[in-house]
Amino acid sequence: MATIQLMDDRDLVHLYQSGDQTAINELIRRYKQKIFSTIYFLVRNREQAEDLFQEAFIKIITSLRKNHYNEQGKFLPWALRIAHNLVIDHFRKEKLMPMQRDTDDFSVIDILPQRSRNAVEQIEYDEKIGMVRELLEKLPYEQREVVILRHYAGLSFKEISKMLNINLNTALGRMHYAIIKMREMIQKEKIPLRE
Amino acid sequence: MDHTTTREMQDLFRYAYNETGLKDSDRIQRKIDGDPLVASEYREVIEVINKLDEGICMPSDEVVNRILDKAAEISKG
């Protein structure tokens, strides 16, 4: 039998549904970065992002246990749809339209990662995430959403268009405007680029 | 980005994210190699993408452990 790290998503789902707990551990390990980054950059608050991330995974696990998963092995787009719907519900509950949020509420505390780093590494890490967050903050929500789903979630433009119910050219067009705007911001604010 | 067509820009995004097949990839790479303006646009797209890479973040270990505990509980239940 293949080691669990080599198994594809569909086999992991079947394994979990047959009662093997290690399969869900592997799915979380495999996708926590993509799903968490996506939620985090949409809600822009670490605490809320962690709550939504937990809620999303509990929903995912419950659906898997009830055999409600039927996505022909496309676990990530399915999981991201669950996470994305929770984010939308969150904005509705908070009566916040994401594009209307104040950008002055940025706090380094919001972005503190939990992995152990020394003080200098920690500051550098915070600065980098803070800069990216500032870039994304200044995009209109619809453009930001496409960038996050493409870049952090790893969905294809086609999958994004399906998930957001827009056509492919609209998804690509939003990415186009977002890239232009981010490039302008990088130049205007002299944000350092990686060598 | 005044002189690159929308279609060319869209090709560059798809190419940058490895969404093009072999034939399209070859066509786009030739365009990049043969047109300095397209090459410059592509470089700028990659610079932004590299910058976005710096923002990748992880959930805390605490939240992951809570999920795993909950998964174990659901499995038993």
mmCIF file of C-alpha atoms in Angstrom:
data_model
loop_
_atom_site.group_PDB
_atom_site.id
_atom_site.type_symbol
_atom_site.label_atom_id
_atom_site.label_comp_id
_atom_site.label_asym_id
_atom_site.label_seq_id
_atom_site.Cartn_x
_atom_site.Cartn_y
_atom_site.Cartn_z
ATOM 1 C CA MET A 1 0.000 0.000 0.000
ATOM 2 C CA ALA A 2 1.292 3.465 -0.910
ATOM 3 C CA THR A 3 2.460 5.640 1.945
ATOM 4 C CA ILE A 4 -0.153 8.154 2.868
ATOM 5 C CA GLN A 5 1.885 11.104 1.564
ATOM 6 C CA LEU A 6 1.859 9.578 -1.917
ATOM 7 C CA MET A 7 -1.855 8.876 -2.048
ATOM 8 C CA ASP A 8 -4.059 11.113 -4.167
ATOM 9 C CA ASP A 9 -6.900 13.115 -2.645
ATOM 10 C CA ARG A 10 -9.616 10.737 -3.779
ATOM 11 C CA ASP A 11 -7.923 7.773 -2.071
ATOM 12 C CA LEU A 12 -7.395 9.800 1.080
ATOM 13 C CA VAL A 13 -11.090 10.695 1.150
ATOM 14 C CA HIS A 14 -12.041 7.024 0.772
ATOM 15 C CA LEU A 15 -9.567 6.044 3.454
ATOM 16 C CA TYR A 16 -10.998 8.597 5.861
ATOM 17 C CA GLN A 17 -14.536 7.516 5.066
ATOM 18 C CA SER A 18 -13.541 3.952 5.887
ATOM 19 C CA GLY A 19 -12.469 5.130 9.345
ATOM 20 C CA ASP A 20 -8.762 5.902 9.051
ATOM 21 C CA GLN A 21 -8.123 9.118 10.973
ATOM 22 C CA THR A 22 -4.623 9.590 9.520
ATOM 23 C CA ALA A 23 -6.154 10.381 6.125
ATOM 24 C CA ILE A 24 -7.748 13.587 7.381
ATOM 25 C CA ASN A 25 -4.462 14.561 9.036
ATOM 26 C CA GLU A 26 -2.807 14.281 5.623
ATOM 27 C CA LEU A 27 -5.524 16.303 3.858
ATOM 28 C CA ILE A 28 -5.148 19.055 6.453
ATOM 29 C CA ARG A 29 -1.363 18.979 6.176
ATOM 30 C CA ARG A 30 -1.610 19.122 2.387
ATOM 31 C CA TYR A 31 -4.031 22.029 2.121
ATOM 32 C CA LYS A 32 -3.906 24.064 5.333
ATOM 33 C CA GLN A 33 -1.597 26.674 3.832
ATOM 34 C CA LYS A 34 -3.723 27.249 0.717
ATOM 35 C CA ILE A 35 -7.042 27.273 2.528
ATOM 36 C CA PHE A 36 -5.830 29.372 5.437
ATOM 37 C CA SER A 37 -4.051 31.982 3.255
ATOM 38 C CA THR A 38 -7.201 32.288 1.144
ATOM 39 C CA ILE A 39 -9.433 32.882 4.156
ATOM 40 C CA TYR A 40 -6.912 35.177 5.830
ATOM 41 C CA PHE A 41 -6.471 37.508 2.874
ATOM 42 C CA LEU A 42 -10.239 37.681 2.349
ATOM 43 C CA VAL A 43 -11.152 38.533 5.956
ATOM 44 C CA ARG A 44 -7.879 40.278 6.855
ATOM 45 C CA ASN A 45 -7.943 39.351 10.507
ATOM 46 C CA ARG A 46 -5.981 36.428 11.894
ATOM 47 C CA GLU A 47 -8.351 35.520 14.697
ATOM 48 C CA GLN A 48 -11.401 35.534 12.434
ATOM 49 C CA ALA A 49 -9.442 33.624 9.786
ATOM 50 C CA GLU A 50 -8.558 30.897 12.297
ATOM 51 C CA ASP A 51 -12.189 30.610 13.430
ATOM 52 C CA LEU A 52 -13.376 30.334 9.829
ATOM 53 C CA PHE A 53 -10.613 27.885 8.959
ATOM 54 C CA GLN A 54 -11.668 25.652 11.847
ATOM 55 C CA GLU A 55 -15.335 25.968 10.919
ATOM 56 C CA ALA A 56 -14.548 25.125 7.293
ATOM 57 C CA PHE A 57 -12.602 22.000 8.176
ATOM 58 C CA ILE A 58 -15.242 20.783 10.605
ATOM 59 C CA LYS A 59 -17.808 21.202 7.852
ATOM 60 C CA ILE A 60 -15.521 19.374 5.423
ATOM 61 C CA ILE A 61 -14.994 16.506 7.878
ATOM 62 C CA THR A 62 -18.701 16.243 8.669
ATOM 63 C CA SER A 63 -19.570 16.183 4.956
ATOM 64 C CA LEU A 64 -16.977 13.500 4.287
ATOM 65 C CA ARG A 65 -18.292 11.351 7.127
ATOM 66 C CA LYS A 66 -21.827 11.681 5.807
ATOM 67 C CA ASN A 67 -20.629 10.748 2.315
ATOM 68 C CA HIS A 68 -21.743 14.124 0.934
ATOM 69 C CA TYR A 69 -18.543 14.482 -1.046
ATOM 70 C CA ASN A 70 -18.913 13.714 -4.712
ATOM 71 C CA GLU A 71 -16.363 15.751 -6.598
ATOM 72 C CA GLN A 72 -14.476 13.131 -8.606
ATOM 73 C CA GLY A 73 -11.339 13.599 -6.569
ATOM 74 C CA LYS A 74 -11.246 17.395 -6.793
ATOM 75 C CA PHE A 75 -10.938 17.884 -3.093
ATOM 76 C CA LEU A 76 -9.326 21.347 -3.037
ATOM 77 C CA PRO A 77 -11.904 23.250 -5.169
ATOM 78 C CA TRP A 78 -14.671 21.585 -3.152
ATOM 79 C CA ALA A 79 -13.037 22.467 0.175
ATOM 80 C CA LEU A 80 -12.399 26.015 -0.979
ATOM 81 C CA ARG A 81 -16.031 26.445 -1.981
ATOM 82 C CA ILE A 82 -16.997 25.535 1.567
ATOM 83 C CA ALA A 83 -14.447 27.998 2.973
ATOM 84 C CA HIS A 84 -15.475 30.726 0.532
ATOM 85 C CA ASN A 85 -19.165 30.324 1.402
ATOM 86 C CA LEU A 86 -18.305 30.664 5.084
ATOM 87 C CA VAL A 87 -16.399 33.865 4.355
ATOM 88 C CA ILE A 88 -19.401 35.274 2.479
ATOM 89 C CA ASP A 89 -21.679 34.298 5.400
ATOM 90 C CA HIS A 90 -19.239 35.951 7.769
ATOM 91 C CA PHE A 91 -19.441 39.229 5.868
ATOM 92 C CA ARG A 92 -23.222 38.976 5.800
ATOM 93 C CA LYS A 93 -23.447 38.320 9.535
ATOM 94 C CA GLU A 94 -21.112 41.166 10.293
ATOM 95 C CA LYS A 95 -23.057 43.302 7.845
ATOM 96 C CA LEU A 96 -19.733 44.176 6.300
ATOM 97 C CA MET A 97 -19.224 44.482 2.627
ATOM 98 C CA PRO A 98 -15.588 43.492 2.245
ATOM 99 C CA MET A 99 -14.787 46.341 -0.123
ATOM 100 C CA GLN A 100 -16.035 48.898 2.399
ATOM 101 C CA ARG A 101 -13.737 47.894 5.203
ATOM 102 C CA ASP A 102 -11.377 50.430 6.638
ATOM 103 C CA THR A 103 -7.779 49.766 5.774
ATOM 104 C CA ASP A 104 -6.453 51.655 8.798
ATOM 105 C CA ASP A 105 -7.254 48.767 11.116
ATOM 106 C CA PHE A 106 -4.085 46.924 10.180
ATOM 107 C CA SER A 107 -2.295 45.466 13.144
ATOM 108 C CA VAL A 108 0.812 43.356 13.193
ATOM 109 C CA ILE A 109 -0.898 41.325 15.933
ATOM 110 C CA ASP A 110 -3.391 40.172 13.328
ATOM 111 C CA ILE A 111 -0.730 38.553 11.251
ATOM 112 C CA LEU A 112 1.547 37.055 13.855
ATOM 113 C CA PRO A 113 2.334 33.561 12.710
ATOM 114 C CA GLN A 114 2.497 30.851 15.317
ATOM 115 C CA ARG A 115 5.579 29.004 14.148
ATOM 116 C CA SER A 116 8.689 29.584 16.171
ATOM 117 C CA ARG A 117 11.140 32.059 14.682
ATOM 118 C CA ASN A 118 13.805 34.206 16.192
ATOM 119 C CA ALA A 119 13.006 37.877 16.707
ATOM 120 C CA VAL A 120 14.678 39.115 13.527
ATOM 121 C CA GLU A 121 13.081 36.440 11.350
ATOM 122 C CA GLN A 122 9.749 37.207 12.962
ATOM 123 C CA ILE A 123 9.988 40.919 12.159
ATOM 124 C CA GLU A 124 11.012 40.215 8.569
ATOM 125 C CA TYR A 125 8.162 37.743 8.180
ATOM 126 C CA ASP A 126 5.626 40.179 9.615
ATOM 127 C CA GLU A 127 6.881 42.941 7.343
ATOM 128 C CA LYS A 128 6.590 40.768 4.240
ATOM 129 C CA ILE A 129 3.059 39.610 5.028
ATOM 130 C CA GLY A 130 2.125 43.163 5.991
ATOM 131 C CA MET A 131 3.336 44.480 2.627
ATOM 132 C CA VAL A 132 1.443 41.839 0.691
ATOM 133 C CA ARG A 133 -1.627 42.496 2.764
ATOM 134 C CA GLU A 134 -1.385 46.219 2.004
ATOM 135 C CA LEU A 135 -1.124 45.472 -1.715
ATOM 136 C CA LEU A 136 -4.209 43.271 -1.596
ATOM 137 C CA GLU A 137 -6.144 45.681 0.652
ATOM 138 C CA LYS A 138 -6.057 48.348 -2.008
ATOM 139 C CA LEU A 139 -7.637 46.206 -4.687
ATOM 140 C CA PRO A 140 -11.401 46.229 -5.231
ATOM 141 C CA TYR A 141 -12.872 43.127 -3.572
ATOM 142 C CA GLU A 142 -13.726 41.356 -6.837
ATOM 143 C CA GLN A 143 -10.165 41.682 -8.103
ATOM 144 C CA ARG A 144 -8.694 40.692 -4.738
ATOM 145 C CA GLU A 145 -10.876 37.612 -4.651
ATOM 146 C CA VAL A 146 -9.581 36.390 -8.029
ATOM 147 C CA VAL A 147 -5.951 37.038 -7.055
ATOM 148 C CA ILE A 148 -6.372 35.164 -3.770
ATOM 149 C CA LEU A 149 -8.159 32.212 -5.345
ATOM 150 C CA ARG A 150 -5.590 31.950 -8.133
ATOM 151 C CA HIS A 151 -2.452 32.632 -6.160
ATOM 152 C CA TYR A 152 -3.060 31.334 -2.650
ATOM 153 C CA ALA A 153 -5.793 28.773 -3.221
ATOM 154 C CA GLY A 154 -4.159 27.448 -6.380
ATOM 155 C CA LEU A 155 -7.376 27.251 -8.380
ATOM 156 C CA SER A 156 -7.147 27.560 -12.153
ATOM 157 C CA PHE A 157 -8.858 30.536 -13.805
ATOM 158 C CA LYS A 158 -11.427 28.101 -15.134
ATOM 159 C CA GLU A 159 -12.138 26.757 -11.648
ATOM 160 C CA ILE A 160 -12.378 30.322 -10.319
ATOM 161 C CA SER A 161 -14.883 31.286 -13.006
ATOM 162 C CA LYS A 162 -16.975 28.252 -12.074
ATOM 163 C CA MET A 163 -16.780 28.934 -8.362
ATOM 164 C CA LEU A 164 -17.662 32.625 -8.673
ATOM 165 C CA ASN A 165 -20.161 32.056 -11.460
ATOM 166 C CA ILE A 166 -18.431 34.447 -13.840
ATOM 167 C CA ASN A 167 -17.035 33.778 -17.278
ATOM 168 C CA LEU A 168 -13.395 32.945 -17.871
ATOM 169 C CA ASN A 169 -12.604 36.278 -19.537
ATOM 170 C CA THR A 170 -14.060 38.143 -16.575
ATOM 171 C CA ALA A 171 -11.820 36.196 -14.195
ATOM 172 C CA LEU A 172 -8.772 36.867 -16.389
ATOM 173 C CA GLY A 173 -9.793 40.522 -16.787
ATOM 174 C CA ARG A 174 -10.016 40.983 -13.014
ATOM 175 C CA MET A 175 -6.575 39.437 -12.660
ATOM 176 C CA HIS A 176 -5.281 41.782 -15.353
ATOM 177 C CA TYR A 177 -6.513 44.928 -13.594
ATOM 178 C CA ALA A 178 -5.283 43.626 -10.252
ATOM 179 C CA ILE A 179 -1.780 43.008 -11.595
ATOM 180 C CA ILE A 180 -1.658 46.477 -13.182
ATOM 181 C CA LYS A 181 -2.761 48.089 -9.930
ATOM 182 C CA MET A 182 -0.375 46.084 -7.750
ATOM 183 C CA ARG A 183 2.494 46.837 -10.092
ATOM 184 C CA GLU A 184 1.687 50.556 -9.858
ATOM 185 C CA MET A 185 1.610 50.348 -6.067
ATOM 186 C CA ILE A 186 4.939 48.500 -5.955
ATOM 187 C CA GLN A 187 6.530 51.213 -8.106
ATOM 188 C CA LYS A 188 4.858 54.148 -6.354
ATOM 189 C CA GLU A 189 5.601 52.951 -2.840
ATOM 190 C CA LYS A 190 9.015 51.561 -3.784
ATOM 191 C CA ILE A 191 8.182 48.167 -2.301
ATOM 192 C CA PRO A 192 11.275 45.973 -2.578
ATOM 193 C CA LEU A 193 11.085 43.094 -5.012
ATOM 194 C CA ARG A 194 12.700 39.727 -4.516
ATOM 195 C CA GLU A 195 16.097 39.442 -6.232
ATOM 196 C CA MET B 1 0.706 48.094 -20.418
ATOM 197 C CA ASP B 2 -0.515 50.207 -23.310
ATOM 198 C CA HIS B 3 0.553 48.190 -26.301
ATOM 199 C CA THR B 4 0.072 44.603 -25.270
ATOM 200 C CA THR B 5 -3.343 43.282 -26.178
ATOM 201 C CA THR B 6 -5.758 41.977 -23.576
ATOM 202 C CA ARG B 7 -5.476 38.531 -25.129
ATOM 203 C CA GLU B 8 -1.688 38.616 -24.871
ATOM 204 C CA MET B 9 -1.876 39.667 -21.233
ATOM 205 C CA GLN B 10 -4.326 36.891 -20.453
ATOM 206 C CA ASP B 11 -1.974 34.441 -22.133
ATOM 207 C CA LEU B 12 0.848 35.689 -19.920
ATOM 208 C CA PHE B 13 -1.177 35.107 -16.732
ATOM 209 C CA ARG B 14 -2.174 31.614 -17.809
ATOM 210 C CA TYR B 15 1.418 30.867 -18.814
ATOM 211 C CA ALA B 16 2.822 32.258 -15.554
ATOM 212 C CA TYR B 17 0.487 29.963 -13.622
ATOM 213 C CA ASN B 18 1.227 26.902 -15.808
ATOM 214 C CA GLU B 19 -2.262 26.744 -17.231
ATOM 215 C CA THR B 20 -1.245 26.487 -20.863
ATOM 216 C CA GLY B 21 -0.737 23.280 -22.806
ATOM 217 C CA LEU B 22 2.492 22.464 -24.610
ATOM 218 C CA LYS B 23 1.492 24.124 -27.883
ATOM 219 C CA ASP B 24 0.290 27.344 -26.260
ATOM 220 C CA SER B 25 3.264 27.427 -23.928
ATOM 221 C CA ASP B 26 5.622 27.226 -26.865
ATOM 222 C CA ARG B 27 3.751 29.988 -28.728
ATOM 223 C CA ILE B 28 3.756 32.265 -25.669
ATOM 224 C CA GLN B 29 7.416 31.656 -24.869
ATOM 225 C CA ARG B 30 8.336 32.519 -28.476
ATOM 226 C CA LYS B 31 6.330 35.726 -28.145
ATOM 227 C CA ILE B 32 8.160 36.590 -24.924
ATOM 228 C CA ASP B 33 11.525 35.826 -26.516
ATOM 229 C CA GLY B 34 10.766 37.769 -29.671
ATOM 230 C CA ASP B 35 8.991 40.874 -28.422
ATOM 231 C CA PRO B 36 10.743 43.085 -25.840
ATOM 232 C CA LEU B 37 7.467 44.712 -24.835
ATOM 233 C CA VAL B 38 5.830 41.356 -24.101
ATOM 234 C CA ALA B 39 9.021 40.246 -22.318
ATOM 235 C CA SER B 40 8.855 43.334 -20.145
ATOM 236 C CA GLU B 41 5.164 42.747 -19.361
ATOM 237 C CA TYR B 42 5.906 39.149 -18.467
ATOM 238 C CA ARG B 43 8.745 40.192 -16.157
ATOM 239 C CA GLU B 44 6.384 42.572 -14.373
ATOM 240 C CA VAL B 45 3.732 39.867 -13.981
ATOM 241 C CA ILE B 46 6.344 37.533 -12.474
ATOM 242 C CA GLU B 47 7.579 40.263 -10.120
ATOM 243 C CA VAL B 48 4.070 40.754 -8.751
ATOM 244 C CA ILE B 49 3.568 36.991 -8.454
ATOM 245 C CA ASN B 50 6.860 36.677 -6.555
ATOM 246 C CA LYS B 51 5.782 39.447 -4.240
ATOM 247 C CA LEU B 52 2.486 37.660 -3.559
ATOM 248 C CA ASP B 53 4.463 34.517 -2.677
ATOM 249 C CA GLU B 54 5.858 36.355 0.328
ATOM 250 C CA GLY B 55 2.363 36.546 1.807
ATOM 251 C CA ILE B 56 1.717 32.825 2.154
ATOM 252 C CA CYS B 57 0.698 32.129 5.737
ATOM 253 C CA MET B 58 -0.220 29.196 7.969
ATOM 254 C CA PRO B 59 -2.830 28.600 10.634
ATOM 255 C CA SER B 60 -1.591 28.137 14.188
ATOM 256 C CA ASP B 61 -0.778 24.666 15.466
ATOM 257 C CA GLU B 62 -3.485 25.177 18.097
ATOM 258 C CA VAL B 63 -6.259 25.523 15.538
ATOM 259 C CA VAL B 64 -4.993 22.526 13.543
ATOM 260 C CA ASN B 65 -4.924 20.418 16.717
ATOM 261 C CA ARG B 66 -8.469 21.496 17.595
ATOM 262 C CA ILE B 67 -9.618 20.364 14.136
ATOM 263 C CA LEU B 68 -7.872 17.011 14.532
ATOM 264 C CA ASP B 69 -9.459 16.512 17.957
ATOM 265 C CA LYS B 70 -12.849 17.328 16.497
ATOM 266 C CA ALA B 71 -12.246 14.928 13.592
ATOM 267 C CA ALA B 72 -11.415 12.151 16.044
ATOM 268 C CA GLU B 73 -14.564 12.943 18.018
ATOM 269 C CA ILE B 74 -16.718 12.866 14.866
ATOM 270 C CA SER B 75 -15.147 9.570 13.811
ATOM 271 C CA LYS B 76 -16.016 7.974 17.161
ATOM 272 C CA GLY B 77 -19.500 9.428 17.247
#
